[in-house]
Short mmCIF file of C-alpha atoms in Angstrom, two decimals:
data_model
loop_
_atom_site.label_atom_id
_atom_site.label_comp_id
_atom_site.label_asym_id
_atom_site.label_seq_id
_atom_site.Cartn_x
_atom_site.Cartn_y
_atom_site.Cartn_z
CA MET E 271 33.95 154.12 -111.87
CA PRO E 272 32.71 156.61 -109.20
CA MET E 273 29.29 156.05 -107.67
CA LEU E 274 26.55 158.36 -108.92
CA SER E 275 24.57 160.17 -106.25
CA VAL E 276 20.80 159.73 -106.25
CA ASN E 277 20.21 161.68 -103.05
CA PRO E 278 20.50 165.48 -103.31
CA ALA E 279 22.04 165.59 -99.83
CA ASP E 280 25.02 163.66 -101.19
CA GLY E 281 25.37 165.33 -104.59
CA ALA E 282 28.25 167.49 -105.74
CA VAL E 283 25.95 170.48 -106.35
CA LEU E 284 22.69 170.10 -104.43
CA SER E 285 24.41 169.02 -101.22
CA VAL E 286 25.06 172.70 -100.47
CA LEU E 287 21.30 173.02 -99.88
CA TYR E 288 20.79 169.84 -97.88
CA GLY E 289 22.91 168.98 -94.87
CA THR E 290 26.43 170.14 -94.13
CA ASP E 291 29.90 168.86 -94.92
CA ALA E 292 30.68 168.96 -91.19
CA MET E 293 27.98 166.40 -90.42
CA ARG E 294 28.69 164.32 -93.52
CA ALA E 295 32.29 163.98 -92.31
CA LEU E 296 31.00 162.49 -89.04
CA VAL E 297 28.23 160.16 -90.22
CA GLY E 298 29.35 159.33 -93.76
CA GLU E 299 30.70 156.01 -94.96
CA ARG E 300 34.38 156.86 -94.56
CA ALA E 301 33.80 157.84 -90.94
CA PHE E 302 31.86 154.60 -90.43
CA LEU E 303 34.73 152.50 -91.76
CA ALA E 304 37.24 154.44 -89.67
CA ARG E 305 35.17 153.92 -86.54
CA MET E 306 34.91 150.17 -87.18
CA LEU E 307 38.69 150.02 -87.40
CA GLU E 308 38.86 151.98 -84.15
CA VAL E 309 36.59 149.45 -82.45
CA GLU E 310 38.65 146.50 -83.73
CA ALA E 311 41.84 148.12 -82.43
CA ALA E 312 40.26 148.93 -79.07
CA LEU E 313 39.03 145.34 -78.75
CA ALA E 314 42.54 144.03 -79.35
CA ARG E 315 44.01 146.37 -76.73
CA ALA E 316 41.36 145.46 -74.17
CA GLN E 317 41.98 141.74 -74.70
CA ALA E 318 45.75 142.20 -74.53
CA LYS E 319 45.41 143.87 -71.13
CA LEU E 320 43.50 140.80 -69.95
CA GLY E 321 46.10 138.43 -71.36
CA ILE E 322 43.70 136.96 -73.91
CA ILE E 323 45.83 137.95 -76.92
CA PRO E 324 49.51 138.91 -77.10
CA ALA E 325 50.34 142.56 -76.49
CA GLU E 326 52.42 142.56 -79.66
CA ALA E 327 49.36 141.50 -81.64
CA ALA E 328 47.31 144.35 -80.18
CA ASP E 329 50.04 146.83 -81.10
CA ALA E 330 50.20 145.52 -84.66
CA ILE E 331 46.42 145.56 -85.06
CA THR E 332 46.23 149.11 -83.72
CA GLU E 333 48.98 150.24 -86.09
CA ALA E 334 47.24 148.61 -89.05
CA ALA E 335 43.78 149.99 -88.24
CA GLN E 336 43.95 153.05 -90.48
CA LEU E 337 41.36 153.92 -93.07
CA GLU E 338 43.97 154.99 -95.61
CA LYS E 339 45.38 151.47 -95.68
CA LEU E 340 42.12 149.82 -96.74
CA ASP E 341 41.49 148.70 -100.32
CA LEU E 342 37.98 150.13 -100.66
CA PRO E 343 37.12 148.53 -104.04
CA ALA E 344 38.07 145.14 -102.60
CA LEU E 345 36.04 145.87 -99.49
CA ALA E 346 33.05 146.75 -101.65
CA ARG E 347 33.34 143.43 -103.49
CA ALA E 348 33.53 141.53 -100.24
CA THR E 349 30.56 143.42 -98.83
CA ARG E 350 28.47 142.59 -101.87
CA ASN E 351 29.31 138.94 -101.36
CA THR E 352 28.70 138.65 -97.60
CA GLY E 353 26.10 141.34 -97.04
CA TYR E 354 28.18 143.14 -94.40
CA PRO E 355 31.38 145.20 -94.52
CA VAL E 356 32.92 143.70 -91.40
CA VAL E 357 34.04 140.37 -92.88
CA GLY E 358 36.04 142.06 -95.64
CA LEU E 359 37.32 144.71 -93.26
CA VAL E 360 38.58 142.12 -90.77
CA LYS E 361 40.24 140.16 -93.54
CA GLN E 362 42.13 143.24 -94.73
CA LEU E 363 42.98 144.35 -91.19
CA SER E 364 44.33 140.90 -90.37
CA ALA E 365 46.53 140.95 -93.45
CA LEU E 366 47.78 144.45 -92.69
CA ALA E 367 48.63 143.47 -89.11
CA GLY E 368 50.74 140.52 -90.29
CA ALA E 369 50.22 136.79 -90.17
CA GLU E 370 51.01 136.33 -86.47
CA ALA E 371 49.11 139.34 -85.14
CA GLY E 372 46.32 139.07 -87.68
CA ARG E 373 45.13 135.73 -86.31
CA TRP E 374 43.99 137.56 -83.14
CA THR E 375 41.89 140.17 -84.94
CA HIS E 376 38.16 140.31 -84.10
CA TRP E 377 38.65 137.78 -81.31
CA GLY E 378 35.33 136.71 -79.79
CA ALA E 379 33.38 139.46 -81.56
CA THR E 380 30.66 139.35 -84.16
CA THR E 381 29.78 141.62 -87.05
CA GLN E 382 27.07 143.55 -85.27
CA ASP E 383 29.30 144.27 -82.26
CA ILE E 384 31.68 146.18 -84.49
CA ILE E 385 29.00 147.91 -86.57
CA ASP E 386 26.82 149.01 -83.64
CA THR E 387 29.69 150.26 -81.53
CA ALA E 388 31.11 152.15 -84.51
CA ILE E 389 27.74 153.82 -85.05
CA VAL E 390 27.60 154.82 -81.39
CA LEU E 391 30.98 156.52 -81.78
CA GLN E 392 29.68 158.35 -84.86
CA LEU E 393 26.55 159.48 -83.04
CA ARG E 394 28.59 160.77 -80.12
CA ASP E 395 30.39 163.11 -82.50
CA ALA E 396 27.19 163.94 -84.37
CA PHE E 397 25.33 164.98 -81.23
CA ALA E 398 28.33 167.03 -80.08
CA LEU E 399 28.15 168.97 -83.36
CA LEU E 400 24.38 169.42 -83.11
CA ASP E 401 24.61 170.57 -79.51
CA ALA E 402 27.33 173.11 -80.25
CA ASP E 403 25.40 174.67 -83.13
CA LEU E 404 22.15 174.53 -81.19
CA ALA E 405 23.89 176.51 -78.46
CA ARG E 406 24.83 179.14 -81.08
CA LEU E 407 21.26 179.30 -82.37
CA ASN E 408 19.91 179.66 -78.85
CA ALA E 409 22.37 182.42 -78.05
CA ALA E 410 21.28 184.32 -81.16
CA LEU E 411 17.59 184.00 -80.33
CA GLY E 412 18.31 184.97 -76.74
CA ALA E 413 20.07 188.12 -77.91
CA ARG E 414 17.09 188.98 -80.11
CA ALA E 415 14.69 188.41 -77.23
CA ARG E 416 16.64 190.83 -75.05
CA GLU E 417 17.02 193.40 -77.83
CA HIS E 418 13.31 193.40 -78.65
CA ARG E 419 11.88 192.83 -75.20
CA ASP E 420 9.72 195.95 -75.58
CA THR E 421 9.24 196.02 -79.37
CA VAL E 422 5.45 195.87 -79.61
CA MET E 423 3.88 194.02 -82.55
CA ALA E 424 0.64 192.34 -83.46
CA GLY E 425 0.10 188.85 -82.18
CA ARG E 426 -1.80 186.69 -84.65
CA THR E 427 -4.14 183.75 -84.27
CA HIS E 428 -5.59 182.01 -87.33
CA LEU E 429 -3.32 184.44 -89.28
CA GLN E 430 -5.42 187.39 -88.06
CA HIS E 431 -4.61 190.16 -85.59
CA ALA E 432 -5.35 188.87 -82.09
CA LEU E 433 -3.68 190.79 -79.24
CA PRO E 434 -0.50 192.85 -79.00
CA LEU E 435 2.70 191.22 -77.85
CA THR E 436 6.41 191.92 -78.32
CA PHE E 437 8.89 190.55 -80.79
CA GLY E 438 11.06 189.63 -77.81
CA TYR E 439 8.23 187.44 -76.56
CA LYS E 440 7.98 185.80 -79.98
CA CYS E 441 11.72 185.05 -79.92
CA ALA E 442 11.35 183.58 -76.43
CA ILE E 443 8.59 181.29 -77.64
CA TRP E 444 10.89 180.05 -80.43
CA LEU E 445 13.76 179.70 -77.98
CA SER E 446 12.14 177.81 -75.12
CA PRO E 447 11.73 174.42 -76.87
CA LEU E 448 15.21 174.73 -78.37
CA ILE E 449 16.66 175.07 -74.88
CA THR E 450 14.72 171.92 -74.03
CA MET E 451 16.28 170.19 -77.05
CA ARG E 452 19.73 170.63 -75.52
CA GLU E 453 18.40 169.18 -72.28
CA ARG E 454 16.99 166.23 -74.23
CA ILE E 455 20.35 165.62 -75.91
CA ALA E 456 22.09 165.60 -72.52
CA GLN E 457 19.48 163.17 -71.17
CA LEU E 458 19.70 160.89 -74.20
CA LEU E 459 23.47 160.48 -74.35
CA PRO E 460 23.84 158.25 -71.26
CA ARG E 461 21.23 155.92 -72.74
CA LEU E 462 22.84 155.93 -76.18
CA LEU E 463 26.59 155.95 -75.60
CA LYS E 464 26.99 152.29 -74.63
CA VAL E 465 29.29 149.70 -76.09
CA GLN E 466 27.68 146.78 -77.94
CA PHE E 467 29.56 143.55 -77.37
CA GLY E 468 27.76 140.23 -77.26
CA GLY E 469 29.38 137.84 -79.68
CA ALA E 470 27.50 135.53 -82.00
CA ALA E 471 24.14 135.46 -80.18
CA GLY E 472 24.71 137.97 -77.39
CA THR E 473 26.01 135.62 -74.68
CA LEU E 474 29.79 136.07 -75.21
CA ALA E 475 30.11 132.31 -74.95
CA SER E 476 33.29 132.25 -77.05
CA LEU E 477 35.17 134.19 -74.35
CA GLY E 478 34.22 131.89 -71.50
CA ASP E 479 34.37 133.56 -68.10
CA GLN E 480 36.16 136.62 -69.50
CA GLY E 481 33.30 137.96 -71.60
CA LEU E 482 32.18 140.64 -69.16
CA ALA E 483 35.76 141.74 -68.52
CA VAL E 484 36.37 142.16 -72.25
CA ALA E 485 33.16 144.17 -72.66
CA GLU E 486 34.18 146.44 -69.80
CA GLY E 487 37.70 146.80 -71.17
CA LEU E 488 36.40 147.63 -74.65
CA ALA E 489 34.04 150.24 -73.20
CA ALA E 490 36.91 151.80 -71.24
CA GLU E 491 39.11 151.96 -74.34
CA LEU E 492 36.36 153.82 -76.24
CA ASP E 493 35.12 155.91 -73.28
CA LEU E 494 31.65 154.35 -73.52
CA ALA E 495 29.33 152.99 -70.87
CA VAL E 496 28.70 149.28 -70.32
CA PRO E 497 25.05 148.22 -70.79
CA ASP E 498 23.32 145.82 -68.46
CA ALA E 499 23.06 143.39 -71.38
CA PRO E 500 23.94 143.41 -75.09
CA TRP E 501 21.48 145.59 -77.00
CA HIS E 502 22.00 144.22 -80.51
CA VAL E 503 18.31 143.34 -80.80
CA ALA E 504 17.02 146.16 -78.58
CA ARG E 505 17.09 149.17 -80.90
CA ASP E 506 15.34 151.74 -78.72
CA GLY E 507 18.49 153.85 -78.32
CA MET E 508 18.96 154.25 -82.07
CA ALA E 509 15.26 154.91 -82.57
CA GLU E 510 15.22 157.49 -79.77
CA ALA E 511 18.15 159.31 -81.36
CA VAL E 512 16.22 159.84 -84.60
CA CYS E 513 12.99 160.63 -82.73
CA LEU E 514 14.90 163.42 -80.98
CA LEU E 515 15.96 164.74 -84.37
CA GLY E 516 12.30 164.73 -85.37
CA LEU E 517 11.47 166.88 -82.34
CA LEU E 518 14.40 169.20 -82.97
CA THR E 519 13.51 169.79 -86.59
CA GLY E 520 9.87 170.24 -85.60
CA ALA E 521 10.87 173.11 -83.31
CA LEU E 522 13.04 174.56 -86.08
CA SER E 523 10.05 174.31 -88.43
CA LYS E 524 7.95 176.47 -86.13
CA PHE E 525 10.65 179.14 -86.18
CA ALA E 526 11.09 178.97 -89.96
CA THR E 527 7.34 179.02 -90.63
CA ASP E 528 6.87 182.18 -88.56
CA ILE E 529 9.79 183.95 -90.22
CA MET E 530 8.45 183.00 -93.65
CA LEU E 531 5.03 184.45 -92.79
CA LEU E 532 6.58 187.61 -91.35
CA MET E 533 8.50 188.05 -94.62
CA GLN E 534 5.34 188.23 -96.72
CA THR E 535 5.08 191.45 -98.71
CA GLU E 536 1.90 192.50 -96.92
CA VAL E 537 3.50 191.92 -93.51
CA ALA E 538 7.21 192.67 -94.05
CA GLU E 539 8.19 192.76 -90.38
CA VAL E 540 11.15 190.36 -90.24
CA PHE E 541 13.51 189.14 -92.97
CA GLU E 542 16.18 186.54 -93.53
CA PRO E 543 19.70 187.95 -93.95
CA HIS E 544 20.11 189.26 -97.46
CA ALA E 545 22.98 189.21 -99.91
CA PRO E 546 22.96 190.28 -103.58
CA GLY E 547 21.09 187.68 -105.59
CA ARG E 548 20.05 185.60 -102.58
CA GLY E 549 16.49 184.34 -102.83
CA GLY E 550 16.12 185.84 -106.27
CA SER E 551 13.91 184.76 -109.13
CA SER E 552 14.96 183.93 -112.69
CA THR E 553 12.16 186.19 -113.99
CA MET E 554 11.22 188.58 -111.16
CA PRO E 555 14.12 190.82 -110.12
CA GLN E 556 12.27 192.19 -107.09
CA LYS E 557 11.98 188.83 -105.33
CA ARG E 558 13.68 188.03 -102.02
CA ASN E 559 12.35 184.58 -101.29
CA PRO E 560 12.65 182.93 -97.84
CA ILE E 561 15.22 180.41 -99.05
CA ALA E 562 16.67 179.46 -95.67
CA CYS E 563 13.19 178.99 -94.19
CA GLU E 564 12.19 176.80 -97.11
CA TYR E 565 15.18 174.51 -96.61
CA VAL E 566 14.61 174.28 -92.87
CA LEU E 567 11.11 173.02 -93.63
CA ALA E 568 12.21 170.70 -96.44
CA GLN E 569 14.93 169.06 -94.37
CA ALA E 570 12.68 168.82 -91.32
CA ARG E 571 10.14 166.90 -93.35
CA GLY E 572 12.91 164.64 -94.59
CA VAL E 573 13.98 163.86 -91.02
CA GLN E 574 10.43 163.30 -89.83
CA ALA E 575 9.80 160.89 -92.70
CA LEU E 576 12.69 158.77 -91.41
CA VAL E 577 11.36 158.52 -87.85
CA PRO E 578 8.82 155.78 -88.71
CA GLN E 579 11.56 153.83 -90.48
CA MET E 580 13.64 153.77 -87.30
CA LEU E 581 10.64 152.83 -85.18
CA ALA E 582 9.78 149.99 -87.55
CA ALA E 583 13.37 148.75 -87.33
CA MET E 584 12.81 147.97 -83.64
CA ALA E 585 10.89 144.80 -84.63
CA VAL E 586 14.04 142.68 -84.69
CA ASP E 587 13.48 138.94 -84.90
CA GLN E 588 15.09 136.64 -82.36
CA GLU E 589 18.85 137.16 -81.73
CA ARG E 590 19.77 138.76 -85.07
CA GLY E 591 17.53 140.79 -87.33
CA THR E 592 16.68 139.70 -90.86
CA GLY E 593 15.90 143.09 -92.35
CA PRO E 594 14.89 145.60 -89.66
CA TRP E 595 18.46 146.16 -88.45
CA GLN E 596 19.72 146.42 -92.02
CA ALA E 597 17.20 149.22 -92.69
CA GLU E 598 18.75 151.50 -90.05
CA PRO E 599 21.74 152.60 -92.16
CA LEU E 600 19.32 153.96 -94.75
CA ALA E 601 17.85 156.31 -92.15
CA LEU E 602 20.46 157.21 -89.52
CA PRO E 603 23.10 159.07 -91.57
CA GLN E 604 20.50 160.91 -93.64
CA ALA E 605 18.51 161.94 -90.57
CA PHE E 606 21.58 163.47 -88.93
CA THR E 607 22.72 165.10 -92.15
CA LEU E 608 19.35 166.73 -92.82
CA ALA E 609 18.82 167.71 -89.18
CA HIS E 610 22.14 169.53 -89.08
CA GLY E 611 21.33 171.16 -92.40
CA ALA E 612 18.06 172.47 -90.97
CA LEU E 613 19.84 173.66 -87.83
CA ASP E 614 22.53 175.39 -89.87
CA GLN E 615 19.92 177.28 -91.91
CA ALA E 616 18.01 178.25 -88.76
CA ARG E 617 21.18 179.55 -87.12
CA PHE E 618 21.91 181.59 -90.25
CA ILE E 619 18.46 183.19 -89.97
CA ALA E 620 18.67 183.87 -86.24
CA GLU E 621 22.13 185.41 -86.35
CA GLY E 622 21.39 187.75 -89.24
CA MET E 623 17.63 188.40 -89.27
CA VAL E 624 16.53 191.91 -90.13
CA VAL E 625 13.76 193.28 -87.89
CA ASP E 626 11.64 196.24 -89.03
CA ALA E 627 10.21 197.60 -85.77
CA ALA E 628 8.63 200.57 -87.55
CA ARG E 629 6.72 198.27 -89.87
CA MET E 630 5.61 196.24 -86.88
CA ARG E 631 4.14 199.40 -85.35
CA ARG E 632 2.39 200.39 -88.58
CA ASN E 633 0.83 196.97 -88.89
CA LEU E 634 -0.16 197.06 -85.24
CA ASP E 635 -1.88 200.41 -85.74
CA SER E 636 -3.48 199.44 -89.04
CA THR E 637 -6.78 198.47 -87.39
CA GLY E 638 -7.08 201.72 -85.51
CA GLY E 639 -6.90 200.11 -82.11
CA LEU E 640 -9.24 197.17 -82.73
CA ILE E 641 -6.48 194.81 -81.64
CA VAL E 642 -6.97 195.99 -78.05
CA ALA E 643 -10.74 195.59 -77.99
CA GLU E 644 -10.36 192.97 -75.26
CA ALA E 645 -8.37 195.43 -73.16
CA VAL E 646 -11.14 198.02 -73.42
CA MET E 647 -13.78 195.44 -72.54
CA MET E 648 -11.85 194.36 -69.45
CA GLY E 649 -11.39 198.03 -68.47
CA LEU E 650 -15.13 198.73 -68.79
CA ALA E 651 -16.31 195.51 -67.13
CA PRO E 652 -15.96 196.80 -63.54
CA HIS E 653 -18.27 199.68 -64.48
CA LEU E 654 -20.75 198.09 -66.89
CA GLY E 655 -20.48 194.40 -66.05
CA ARG E 656 -18.88 191.92 -68.41
CA GLY E 657 -21.93 191.58 -70.64
CA GLY E 658 -22.53 195.33 -70.84
CA ALA E 659 -18.86 196.00 -71.53
CA HIS E 660 -18.81 193.41 -74.29
CA ASP E 661 -21.85 194.96 -75.95
CA ALA E 662 -20.45 198.49 -75.70
CA VAL E 663 -17.09 197.54 -77.20
CA HIS E 664 -18.72 195.41 -79.88
CA HIS E 665 -20.85 198.38 -80.90
CA ALA E 666 -17.79 200.66 -80.92
CA CYS E 667 -15.87 198.18 -83.10
CA ASP E 668 -18.73 198.07 -85.61
CA LEU E 669 -18.83 201.87 -85.70
CA ALA E 670 -15.03 202.10 -86.13
CA LEU E 671 -15.12 199.68 -89.07
CA GLU E 672 -18.12 201.34 -90.75
CA ALA E 673 -16.92 204.92 -90.28
CA GLY E 674 -13.22 204.21 -90.77
CA ILE E 675 -12.30 205.84 -87.46
CA PRO E 676 -10.04 204.69 -84.61
CA LEU E 677 -11.58 202.62 -81.86
CA ALA E 678 -10.80 205.34 -79.31
CA GLU E 679 -12.88 207.84 -81.29
CA ALA E 680 -15.77 205.41 -81.61
CA LEU E 681 -15.69 204.79 -77.88
CA GLY E 682 -15.71 208.55 -77.27
CA ARG E 683 -19.02 208.82 -79.13
CA ASP E 684 -20.79 206.41 -76.77
CA PRO E 685 -22.23 208.12 -73.68
CA CYS E 686 -22.38 204.77 -71.88
CA VAL E 687 -18.61 204.65 -72.14
CA THR E 688 -17.76 208.30 -71.56
CA GLY E 689 -20.08 208.29 -68.58
CA VAL E 690 -17.88 205.85 -66.68
CA ILE E 691 -14.29 206.42 -67.94
CA SER E 692 -12.40 209.52 -69.04
CA ALA E 693 -10.79 210.29 -72.39
CA GLU E 694 -7.40 209.71 -70.78
CA GLN E 695 -8.53 206.28 -69.64
CA ILE E 696 -9.83 205.49 -73.13
CA ALA E 697 -6.46 206.50 -74.59
CA ARG E 698 -4.60 204.26 -72.17
CA LEU E 699 -6.91 201.32 -72.76
CA THR E 700 -6.47 201.59 -76.53
CA ASP E 701 -2.65 201.81 -76.34
CA PRO E 702 -1.31 198.33 -77.27
CA SER E 703 1.84 198.80 -75.19
CA HIS E 704 -0.31 198.80 -72.06
CA TYR E 705 -1.84 195.40 -72.79
CA LEU E 706 1.10 193.03 -72.92
CA GLY E 707 0.24 190.94 -69.88
CA CYS E 708 3.11 188.77 -68.65
CA ALA E 709 5.06 188.91 -71.92
CA GLY E 710 8.09 190.50 -70.27
CA ALA E 711 8.08 188.02 -67.41
CA PHE E 712 7.89 185.10 -69.81
CA ILE E 713 10.87 186.47 -71.75
CA ASP E 714 12.87 186.80 -68.55
CA ARG E 715 12.03 183.26 -67.45
CA VAL E 716 13.10 181.77 -70.79
CA LEU E 717 16.32 183.80 -70.84
CA ALA E 718 17.11 182.63 -67.32
CA ARG E 719 17.28 179.06 -68.67
CA LEU E 720 20.15 180.06 -70.96
#
């Protein structure tokens, strides 16, 4: 009887909203079993090269180590009985390799050596996929930053108009931490991609004076680094991997939140890509809901909820954990699945977003120049002093709001202002495009990092 999914990310229907098939193929159970077989085969080859087991045995074990040859229902029964999949897997692998070769399977290893090293191999592929798609997202945001380097819009603080900026600047602000995420991945991998091989209690006692040589040979077979000591009870690498996913999805959440706010009917400056029926409502035909943004946020929260679980799993007791280590499999695959789902949705938005520059300008002008009140104050300060300039502009803002006139006109009615600056100067000071500060320079500096 097939297992029934209780997690939407693994369901036949809802999985299209959570995660991706590409990541599930890398971190799912079948990949995990295949990677354990790969580790067992690599161990046999490494030991054969050292003369510990016969070369013929290593060849037979390698030939037998294929996922398609496993009896999965039998493996499930064995796993239920022992609490780990490795015992049943080794038993089947030994039988598949033949009586003579099979007696050399899993030589000197312990369950956690095989499981941890298999997970490392999975995470190597998972981070490669994340990094590749993160590069695509960054390229899309970089292109938008260049395209809209001079597209002026209203900057908002506390959801209110603050100062003018450009949409290119906004894209650069989204992009900068995502560039850093790729740097973090590159920095993490050397700490994470290490073989785990310690034997029963981490000392490799069963291999005598050849323990270190076997560990080095196994690492070479799998193209992994050799740690200074077995890390089976030091789980910081696994925890750091999921913490990085928490940071990544946090940065994606910032991007999705801003897009969602910019899509509001009253703002309507930027939109997700649209297709017929996408984001629709069962009762309101006019709706175009921010579906991709919503699933970036939902999956990000799912990942971030798993971070504490991985941190708690670091409290491993003595030389083999009685619970903390066993909690990791509940978090790791789901965290990577949801993180890639969030990244995939964010990339979809970035590559196809619709930008309404005209609407940005209308919204910018909707306050009649009040958004550049600071610019006018700074322009008047050399003539009236900072306090006097503040009072003059404050008075002009009040008049503009009460009379429903542009700020420039209100300023033109104040003799204190017209006595020190000309109408042309007032017009320049109240033009938002002349008060962008270092926005262009910041865009260029972020783009240079690409």
